[in-house]
Coordinates of C-alpha atoms and ligand atoms in Angstrom, one line a residue:
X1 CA -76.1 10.9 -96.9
X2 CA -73.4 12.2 -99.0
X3 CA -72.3 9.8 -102.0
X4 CA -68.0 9.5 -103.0
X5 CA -69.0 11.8 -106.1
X6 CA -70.4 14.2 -104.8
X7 CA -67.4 14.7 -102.1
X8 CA -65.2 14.6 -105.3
X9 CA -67.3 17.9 -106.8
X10 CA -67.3 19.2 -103.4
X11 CA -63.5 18.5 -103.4
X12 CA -62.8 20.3 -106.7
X13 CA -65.1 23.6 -106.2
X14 CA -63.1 23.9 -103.3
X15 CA -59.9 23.5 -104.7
X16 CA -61.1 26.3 -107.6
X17 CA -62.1 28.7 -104.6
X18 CA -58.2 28.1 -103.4
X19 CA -56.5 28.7 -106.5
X20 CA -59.0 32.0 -107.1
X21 CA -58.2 32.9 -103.4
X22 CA -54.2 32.0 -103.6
X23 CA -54.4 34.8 -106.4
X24 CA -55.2 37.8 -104.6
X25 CA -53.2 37.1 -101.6
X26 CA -51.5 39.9 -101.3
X27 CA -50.5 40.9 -97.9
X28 CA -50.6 39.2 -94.4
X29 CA -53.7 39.8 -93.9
X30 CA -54.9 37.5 -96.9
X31 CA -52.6 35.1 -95.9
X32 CA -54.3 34.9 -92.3
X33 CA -57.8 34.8 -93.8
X34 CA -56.8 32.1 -96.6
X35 CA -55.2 29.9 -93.0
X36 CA -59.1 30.4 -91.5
X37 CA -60.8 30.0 -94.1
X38 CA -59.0 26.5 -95.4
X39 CA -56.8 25.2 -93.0
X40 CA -59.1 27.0 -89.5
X41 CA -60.6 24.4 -86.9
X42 CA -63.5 25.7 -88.4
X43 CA -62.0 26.0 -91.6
X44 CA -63.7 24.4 -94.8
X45 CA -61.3 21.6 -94.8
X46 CA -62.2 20.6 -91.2
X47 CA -65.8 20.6 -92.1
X48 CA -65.3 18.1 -94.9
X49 CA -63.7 15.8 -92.6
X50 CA -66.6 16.1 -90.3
X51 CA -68.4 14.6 -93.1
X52 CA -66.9 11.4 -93.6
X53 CA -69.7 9.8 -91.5
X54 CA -72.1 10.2 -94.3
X55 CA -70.4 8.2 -96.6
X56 CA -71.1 4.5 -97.2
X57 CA -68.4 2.8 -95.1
X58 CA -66.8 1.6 -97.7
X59 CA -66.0 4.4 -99.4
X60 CA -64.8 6.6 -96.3
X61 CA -60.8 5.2 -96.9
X62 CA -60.9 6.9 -100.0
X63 CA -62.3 10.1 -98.7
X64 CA -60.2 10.2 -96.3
X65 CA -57.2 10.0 -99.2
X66 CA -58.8 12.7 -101.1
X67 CA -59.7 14.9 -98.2
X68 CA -55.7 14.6 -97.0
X69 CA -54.5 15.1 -100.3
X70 CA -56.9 18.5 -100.6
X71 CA -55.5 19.6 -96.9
X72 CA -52.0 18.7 -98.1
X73 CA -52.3 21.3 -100.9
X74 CA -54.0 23.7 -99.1
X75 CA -51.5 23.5 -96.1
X76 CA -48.4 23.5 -99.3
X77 CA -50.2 27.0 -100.9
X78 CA -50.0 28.7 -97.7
X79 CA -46.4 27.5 -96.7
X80 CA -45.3 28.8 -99.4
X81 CA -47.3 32.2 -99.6
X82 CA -46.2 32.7 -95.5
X83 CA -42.5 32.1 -96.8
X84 CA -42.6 34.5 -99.4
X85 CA -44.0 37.1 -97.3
X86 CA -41.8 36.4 -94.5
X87 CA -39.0 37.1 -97.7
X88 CA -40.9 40.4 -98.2
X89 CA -40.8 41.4 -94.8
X90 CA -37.0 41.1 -94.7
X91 CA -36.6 42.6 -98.1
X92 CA -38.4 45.4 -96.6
X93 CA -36.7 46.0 -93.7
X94 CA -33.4 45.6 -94.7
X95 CA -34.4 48.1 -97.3
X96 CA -35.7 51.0 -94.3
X97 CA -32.5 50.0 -92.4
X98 CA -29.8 50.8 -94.8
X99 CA -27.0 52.5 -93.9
X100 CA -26.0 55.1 -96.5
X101 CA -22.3 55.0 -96.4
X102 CA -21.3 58.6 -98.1
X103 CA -23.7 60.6 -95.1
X104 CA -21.4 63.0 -93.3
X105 CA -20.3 61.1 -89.8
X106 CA -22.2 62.9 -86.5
X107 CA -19.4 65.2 -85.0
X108 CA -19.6 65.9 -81.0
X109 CA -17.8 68.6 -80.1
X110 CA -14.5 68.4 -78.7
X111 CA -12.8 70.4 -75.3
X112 CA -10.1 72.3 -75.6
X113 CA -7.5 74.0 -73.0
X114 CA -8.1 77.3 -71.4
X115 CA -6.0 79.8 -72.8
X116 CA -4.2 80.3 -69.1
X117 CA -3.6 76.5 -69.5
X118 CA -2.1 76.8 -72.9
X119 CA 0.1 80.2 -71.8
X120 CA 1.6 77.8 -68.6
X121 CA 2.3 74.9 -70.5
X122 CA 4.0 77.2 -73.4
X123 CA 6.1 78.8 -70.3
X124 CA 7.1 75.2 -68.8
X125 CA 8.0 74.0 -72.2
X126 CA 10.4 76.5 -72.6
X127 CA 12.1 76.2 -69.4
X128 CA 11.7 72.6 -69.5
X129 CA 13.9 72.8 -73.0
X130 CA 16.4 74.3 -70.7
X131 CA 16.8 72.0 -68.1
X132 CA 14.5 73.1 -65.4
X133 CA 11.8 70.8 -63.6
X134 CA 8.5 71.5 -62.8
X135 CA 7.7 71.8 -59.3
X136 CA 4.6 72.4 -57.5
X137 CA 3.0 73.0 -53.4
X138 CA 0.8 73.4 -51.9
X139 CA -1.9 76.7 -52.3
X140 CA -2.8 76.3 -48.6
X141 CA 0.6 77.0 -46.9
X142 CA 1.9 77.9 -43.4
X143 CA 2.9 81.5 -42.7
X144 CA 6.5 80.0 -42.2
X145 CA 7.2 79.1 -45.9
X146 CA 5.3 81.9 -47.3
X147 CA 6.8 84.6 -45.3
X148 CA 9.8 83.8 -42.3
X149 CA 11.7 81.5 -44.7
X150 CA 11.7 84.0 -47.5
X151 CA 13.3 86.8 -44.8
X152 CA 10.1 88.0 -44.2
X153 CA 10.0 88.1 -40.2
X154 CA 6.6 89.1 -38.4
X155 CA 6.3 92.8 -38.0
X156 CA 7.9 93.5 -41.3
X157 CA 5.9 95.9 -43.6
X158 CA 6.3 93.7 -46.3
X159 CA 3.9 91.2 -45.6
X160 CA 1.7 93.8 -46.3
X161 CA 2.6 93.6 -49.7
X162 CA 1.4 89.9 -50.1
X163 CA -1.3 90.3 -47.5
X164 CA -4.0 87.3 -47.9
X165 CA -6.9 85.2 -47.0
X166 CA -5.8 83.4 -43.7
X167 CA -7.1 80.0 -42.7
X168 CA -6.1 80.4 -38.9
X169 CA -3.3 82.7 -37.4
X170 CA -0.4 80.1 -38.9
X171 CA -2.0 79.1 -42.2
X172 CA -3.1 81.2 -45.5
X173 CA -3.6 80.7 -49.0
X174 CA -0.5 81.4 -50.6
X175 CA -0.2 85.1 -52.3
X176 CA 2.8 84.0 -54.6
X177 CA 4.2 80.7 -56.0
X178 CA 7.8 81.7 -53.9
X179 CA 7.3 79.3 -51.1
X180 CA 7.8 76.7 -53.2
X181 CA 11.3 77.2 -53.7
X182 CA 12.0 76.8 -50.0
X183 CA 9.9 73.2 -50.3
X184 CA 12.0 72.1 -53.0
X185 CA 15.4 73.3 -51.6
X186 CA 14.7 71.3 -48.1
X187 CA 14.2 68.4 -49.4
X188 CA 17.3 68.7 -52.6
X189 CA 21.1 69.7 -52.4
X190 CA 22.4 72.0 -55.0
X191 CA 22.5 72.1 -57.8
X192 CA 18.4 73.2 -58.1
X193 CA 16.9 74.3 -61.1
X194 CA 13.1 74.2 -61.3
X195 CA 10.1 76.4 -61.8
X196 CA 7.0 76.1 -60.1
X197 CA 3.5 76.9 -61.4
X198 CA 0.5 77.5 -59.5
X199 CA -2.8 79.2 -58.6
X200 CA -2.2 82.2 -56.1
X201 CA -4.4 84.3 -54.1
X202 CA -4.9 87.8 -52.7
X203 CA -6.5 90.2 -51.1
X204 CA -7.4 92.2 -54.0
X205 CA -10.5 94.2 -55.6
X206 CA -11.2 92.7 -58.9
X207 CA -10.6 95.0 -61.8
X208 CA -9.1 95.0 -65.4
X209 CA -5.8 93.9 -63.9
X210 CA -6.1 92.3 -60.3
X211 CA -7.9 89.1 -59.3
X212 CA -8.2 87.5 -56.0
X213 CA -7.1 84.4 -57.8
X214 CA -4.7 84.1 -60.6
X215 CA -1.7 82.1 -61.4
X216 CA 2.0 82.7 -61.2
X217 CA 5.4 80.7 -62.3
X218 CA 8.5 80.9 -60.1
X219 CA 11.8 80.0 -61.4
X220 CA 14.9 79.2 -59.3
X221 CA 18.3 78.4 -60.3
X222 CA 21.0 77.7 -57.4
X223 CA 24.0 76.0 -58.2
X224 CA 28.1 77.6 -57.7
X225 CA 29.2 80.6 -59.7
X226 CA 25.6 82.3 -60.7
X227 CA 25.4 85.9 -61.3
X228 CA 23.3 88.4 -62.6
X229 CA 24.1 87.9 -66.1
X230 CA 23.3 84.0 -66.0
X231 CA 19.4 85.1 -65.1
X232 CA 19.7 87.8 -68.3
X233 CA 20.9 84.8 -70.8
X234 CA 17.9 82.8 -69.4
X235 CA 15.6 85.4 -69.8
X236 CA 16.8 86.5 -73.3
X237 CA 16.0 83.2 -74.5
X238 CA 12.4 83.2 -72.7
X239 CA 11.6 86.1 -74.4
X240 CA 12.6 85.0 -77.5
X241 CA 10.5 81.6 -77.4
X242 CA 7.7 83.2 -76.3
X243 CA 6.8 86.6 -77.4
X244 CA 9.6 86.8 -80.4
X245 CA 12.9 88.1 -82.1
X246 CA 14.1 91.6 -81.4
X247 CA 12.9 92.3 -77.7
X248 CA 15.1 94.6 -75.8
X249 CA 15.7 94.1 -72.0
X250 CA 15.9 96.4 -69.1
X251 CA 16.3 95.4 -65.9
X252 CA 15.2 98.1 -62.8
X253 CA 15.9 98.0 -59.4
X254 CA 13.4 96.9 -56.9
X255 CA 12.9 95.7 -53.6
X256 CA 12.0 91.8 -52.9
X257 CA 13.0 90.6 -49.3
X258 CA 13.9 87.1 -50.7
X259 CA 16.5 88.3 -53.0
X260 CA 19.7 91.0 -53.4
X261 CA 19.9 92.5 -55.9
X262 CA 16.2 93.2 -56.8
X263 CA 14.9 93.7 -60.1
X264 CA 12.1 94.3 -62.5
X265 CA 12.3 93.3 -65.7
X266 CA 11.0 95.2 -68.6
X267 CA 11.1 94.3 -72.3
X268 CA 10.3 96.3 -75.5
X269 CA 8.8 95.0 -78.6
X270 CA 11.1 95.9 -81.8
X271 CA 9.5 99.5 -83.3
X272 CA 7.8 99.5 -79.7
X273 CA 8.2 102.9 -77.6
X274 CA 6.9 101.3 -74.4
X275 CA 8.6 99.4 -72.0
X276 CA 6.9 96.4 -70.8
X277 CA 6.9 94.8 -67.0
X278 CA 7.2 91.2 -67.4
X279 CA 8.3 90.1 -63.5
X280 CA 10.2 90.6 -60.9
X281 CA 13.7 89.1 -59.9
X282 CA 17.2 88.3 -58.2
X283 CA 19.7 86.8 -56.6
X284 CA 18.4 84.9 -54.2
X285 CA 19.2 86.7 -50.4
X286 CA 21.7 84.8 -48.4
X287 CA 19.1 84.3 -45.2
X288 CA 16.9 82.4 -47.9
X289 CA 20.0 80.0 -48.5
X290 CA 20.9 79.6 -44.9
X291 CA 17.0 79.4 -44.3
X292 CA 17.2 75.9 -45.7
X293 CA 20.8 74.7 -45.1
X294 CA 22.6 75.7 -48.2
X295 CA 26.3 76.9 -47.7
X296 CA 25.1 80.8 -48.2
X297 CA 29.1 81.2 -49.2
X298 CA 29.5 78.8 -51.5
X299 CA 26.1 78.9 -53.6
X300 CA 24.4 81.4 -55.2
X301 CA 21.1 81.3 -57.3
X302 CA 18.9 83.6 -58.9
X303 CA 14.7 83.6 -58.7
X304 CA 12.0 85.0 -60.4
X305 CA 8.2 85.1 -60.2
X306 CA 5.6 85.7 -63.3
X307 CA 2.1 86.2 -63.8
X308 CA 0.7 83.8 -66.4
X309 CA -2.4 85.9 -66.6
X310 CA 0.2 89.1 -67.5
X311 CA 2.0 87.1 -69.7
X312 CA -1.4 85.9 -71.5
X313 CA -2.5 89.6 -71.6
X314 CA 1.1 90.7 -73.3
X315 CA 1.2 87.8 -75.9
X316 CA -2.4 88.3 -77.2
X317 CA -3.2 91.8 -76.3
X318 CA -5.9 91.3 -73.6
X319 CA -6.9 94.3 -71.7
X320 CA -8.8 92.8 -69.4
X321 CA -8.0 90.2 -66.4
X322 CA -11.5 89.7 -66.0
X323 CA -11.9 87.8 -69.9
X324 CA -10.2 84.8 -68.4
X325 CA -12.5 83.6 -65.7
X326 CA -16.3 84.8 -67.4
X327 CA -16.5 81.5 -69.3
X328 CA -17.5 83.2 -72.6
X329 CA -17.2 80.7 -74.9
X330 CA -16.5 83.4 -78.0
X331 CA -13.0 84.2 -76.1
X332 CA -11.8 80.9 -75.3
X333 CA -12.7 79.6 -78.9
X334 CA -9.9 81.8 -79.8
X335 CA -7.3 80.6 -78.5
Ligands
DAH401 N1 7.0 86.4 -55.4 C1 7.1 87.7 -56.0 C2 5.7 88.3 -56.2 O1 4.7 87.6 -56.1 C3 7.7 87.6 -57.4 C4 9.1 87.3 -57.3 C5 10.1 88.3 -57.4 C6 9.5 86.0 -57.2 C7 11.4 88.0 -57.2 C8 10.9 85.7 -57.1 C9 11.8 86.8 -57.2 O2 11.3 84.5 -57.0 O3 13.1 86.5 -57.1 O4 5.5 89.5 -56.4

């Protein structure tokens, strides 16, 4: 038997033990152990409860009001403690998440053109600035664009001079971006202007300065009343753009089947005792006119053909053809 008093001393040793125990809560595992301990199915609260039965009848309403009130305290003190943990634990990890704001951003690094690229669209800039479009074909070609329709007929030595890699007896991989002219002048009346930039193959043995593949940029101009000195005044101002003031110009004779006259064209830096070979060039050879149509009498044009990776080598001093296609990251950084 348990009297009313005594469940009230019972009552208020416990309460002491929950105000000493609220005090040293200081983490969450406190706060668990203070829920077993006090508020548990086991807890000491629940055991009082279970002792309501000893009491005289009469007096087990009032218990029953004092032992609620006691849970109700006990179940207040640990709201509150979970709550201000649960503030703590925010605190906290807001605090370990913080951005700081003045830390230098995380760069990832950033492509950049090939040289070659850079050089081609320099060279298409310029001529573009003048009025020409940019044309392209195709690098697998038939022997008929690359050779008959530029006046080189089978049997003539000089398709030994852009001998290449053959796909079957009719089709090759183009040794020079010159076919394209005949493309573009089938399918457009005069007047033409374009240049045509493209990856070129041949038969060679690489060394410092010949590749199996490299690139080339043709330029054709057709229109009435061209001549020799039209093709000079464009190349002046080439040269100019992209190499600089003062260049002298020299033009040799030379031999290309799709034009008459032939030249080479040289240029010399000012101070500069050698003569540089830039391209070769012309007027474009009558057959090549009639080849496609155009009124061989009444039209002339001029043509030339460029090595990108020559003019690459000249602009920056490059001895080596080789530099361009090793993927050595400490010469194409330079660029
Ligand atoms: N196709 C020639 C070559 O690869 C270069 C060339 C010379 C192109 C004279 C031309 C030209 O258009 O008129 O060697």
């Amino acid at each position: 038997m348990m009297t009313l008093d005594e469940l009230r001393t019972t009552i208020e040793a416990l309460e002491g033990d929950l105000q000493q125990r609220l005090a040293t809560i200081n983490d969450d595992a406190s706060i668990d152990a203070f829920r077993v301990e006090f508020l548990g199915r086991k807890g000491r609260v629940s055991q009082l409860f279970k002792r309501i039965g000893q009491l005289d009848p009469s007096d087990r309403g009032k218990a029953g009001q004092l032992l609620n009130g006691l849970k109700q305290t006990a179940s207040a003190a640990f709201a509150e403690k979970e709550a201000e943990a649960q503030g703590a634990r925010l605190a906290k990890q807001l605090d370990d998440e913080q951005v700081d704001m003045s830390l230098p951003g995380v760069h990832s690094k950033l492509g950049y053109l090939h040289p070659l690229t850079l050089v081609q669209r320099e060279i298409e800039s310029i001529f573009m600035r003048m009025g020409f479009s940019v044309a392209t074909g195709p690098e697998m070609e038939t022997e008929y664009y690359n050779f008959d329709a530029l006046n080189i007929p089978v049997e003539h030595p000089a398709r030994a001079d852009w001998d290449t890699f053959y796909i079957d007896e009719k089709t090759l991989l183009r040794p020079h971006t010159s076919p394209v002219q005949i493309r573009v002048m089938e399918q457009t009346e005069p007047p033409v202007r374009i240049i045509c930039p493209g990856r070129c193959y041949r038969r060679d043995t690489q060394d410092a300065t010949h590749s199996p593949v490299f690139h080339q940029i043709e330029l054709l101009w057709v229109e009435e009343g061209l001549s020799l000195a039209n093709l000079k005044h464009v190349l002046e101002v080439f040269t100019e753009e992209f190499f600089g003031e003062g260049y002298e110009m020299l033009f040799s004779g030379d031999y290309f089947p799709f034009t008459e006259p032939s030249v080479q064209v040289h240029i010399k830096a000012p101070g500069a005792s050698d003569w540089l070979e830039i391209m070769g060039a012309g007027m474009v050879d009558p057959a090549v006119l009639s080849a496609v149509g155009y009124d061989a009498e009444r039209y002339t044009g001029f043509a030339f053909g460029l090595g990108i990776e020559r003019m690459a080598m000249l602009k920056y001093g490059i001895d080596d053809i080789r530099v361009f296609l090793t993927n050595d990251l400490r010469f194409i950084r330079q660029f």
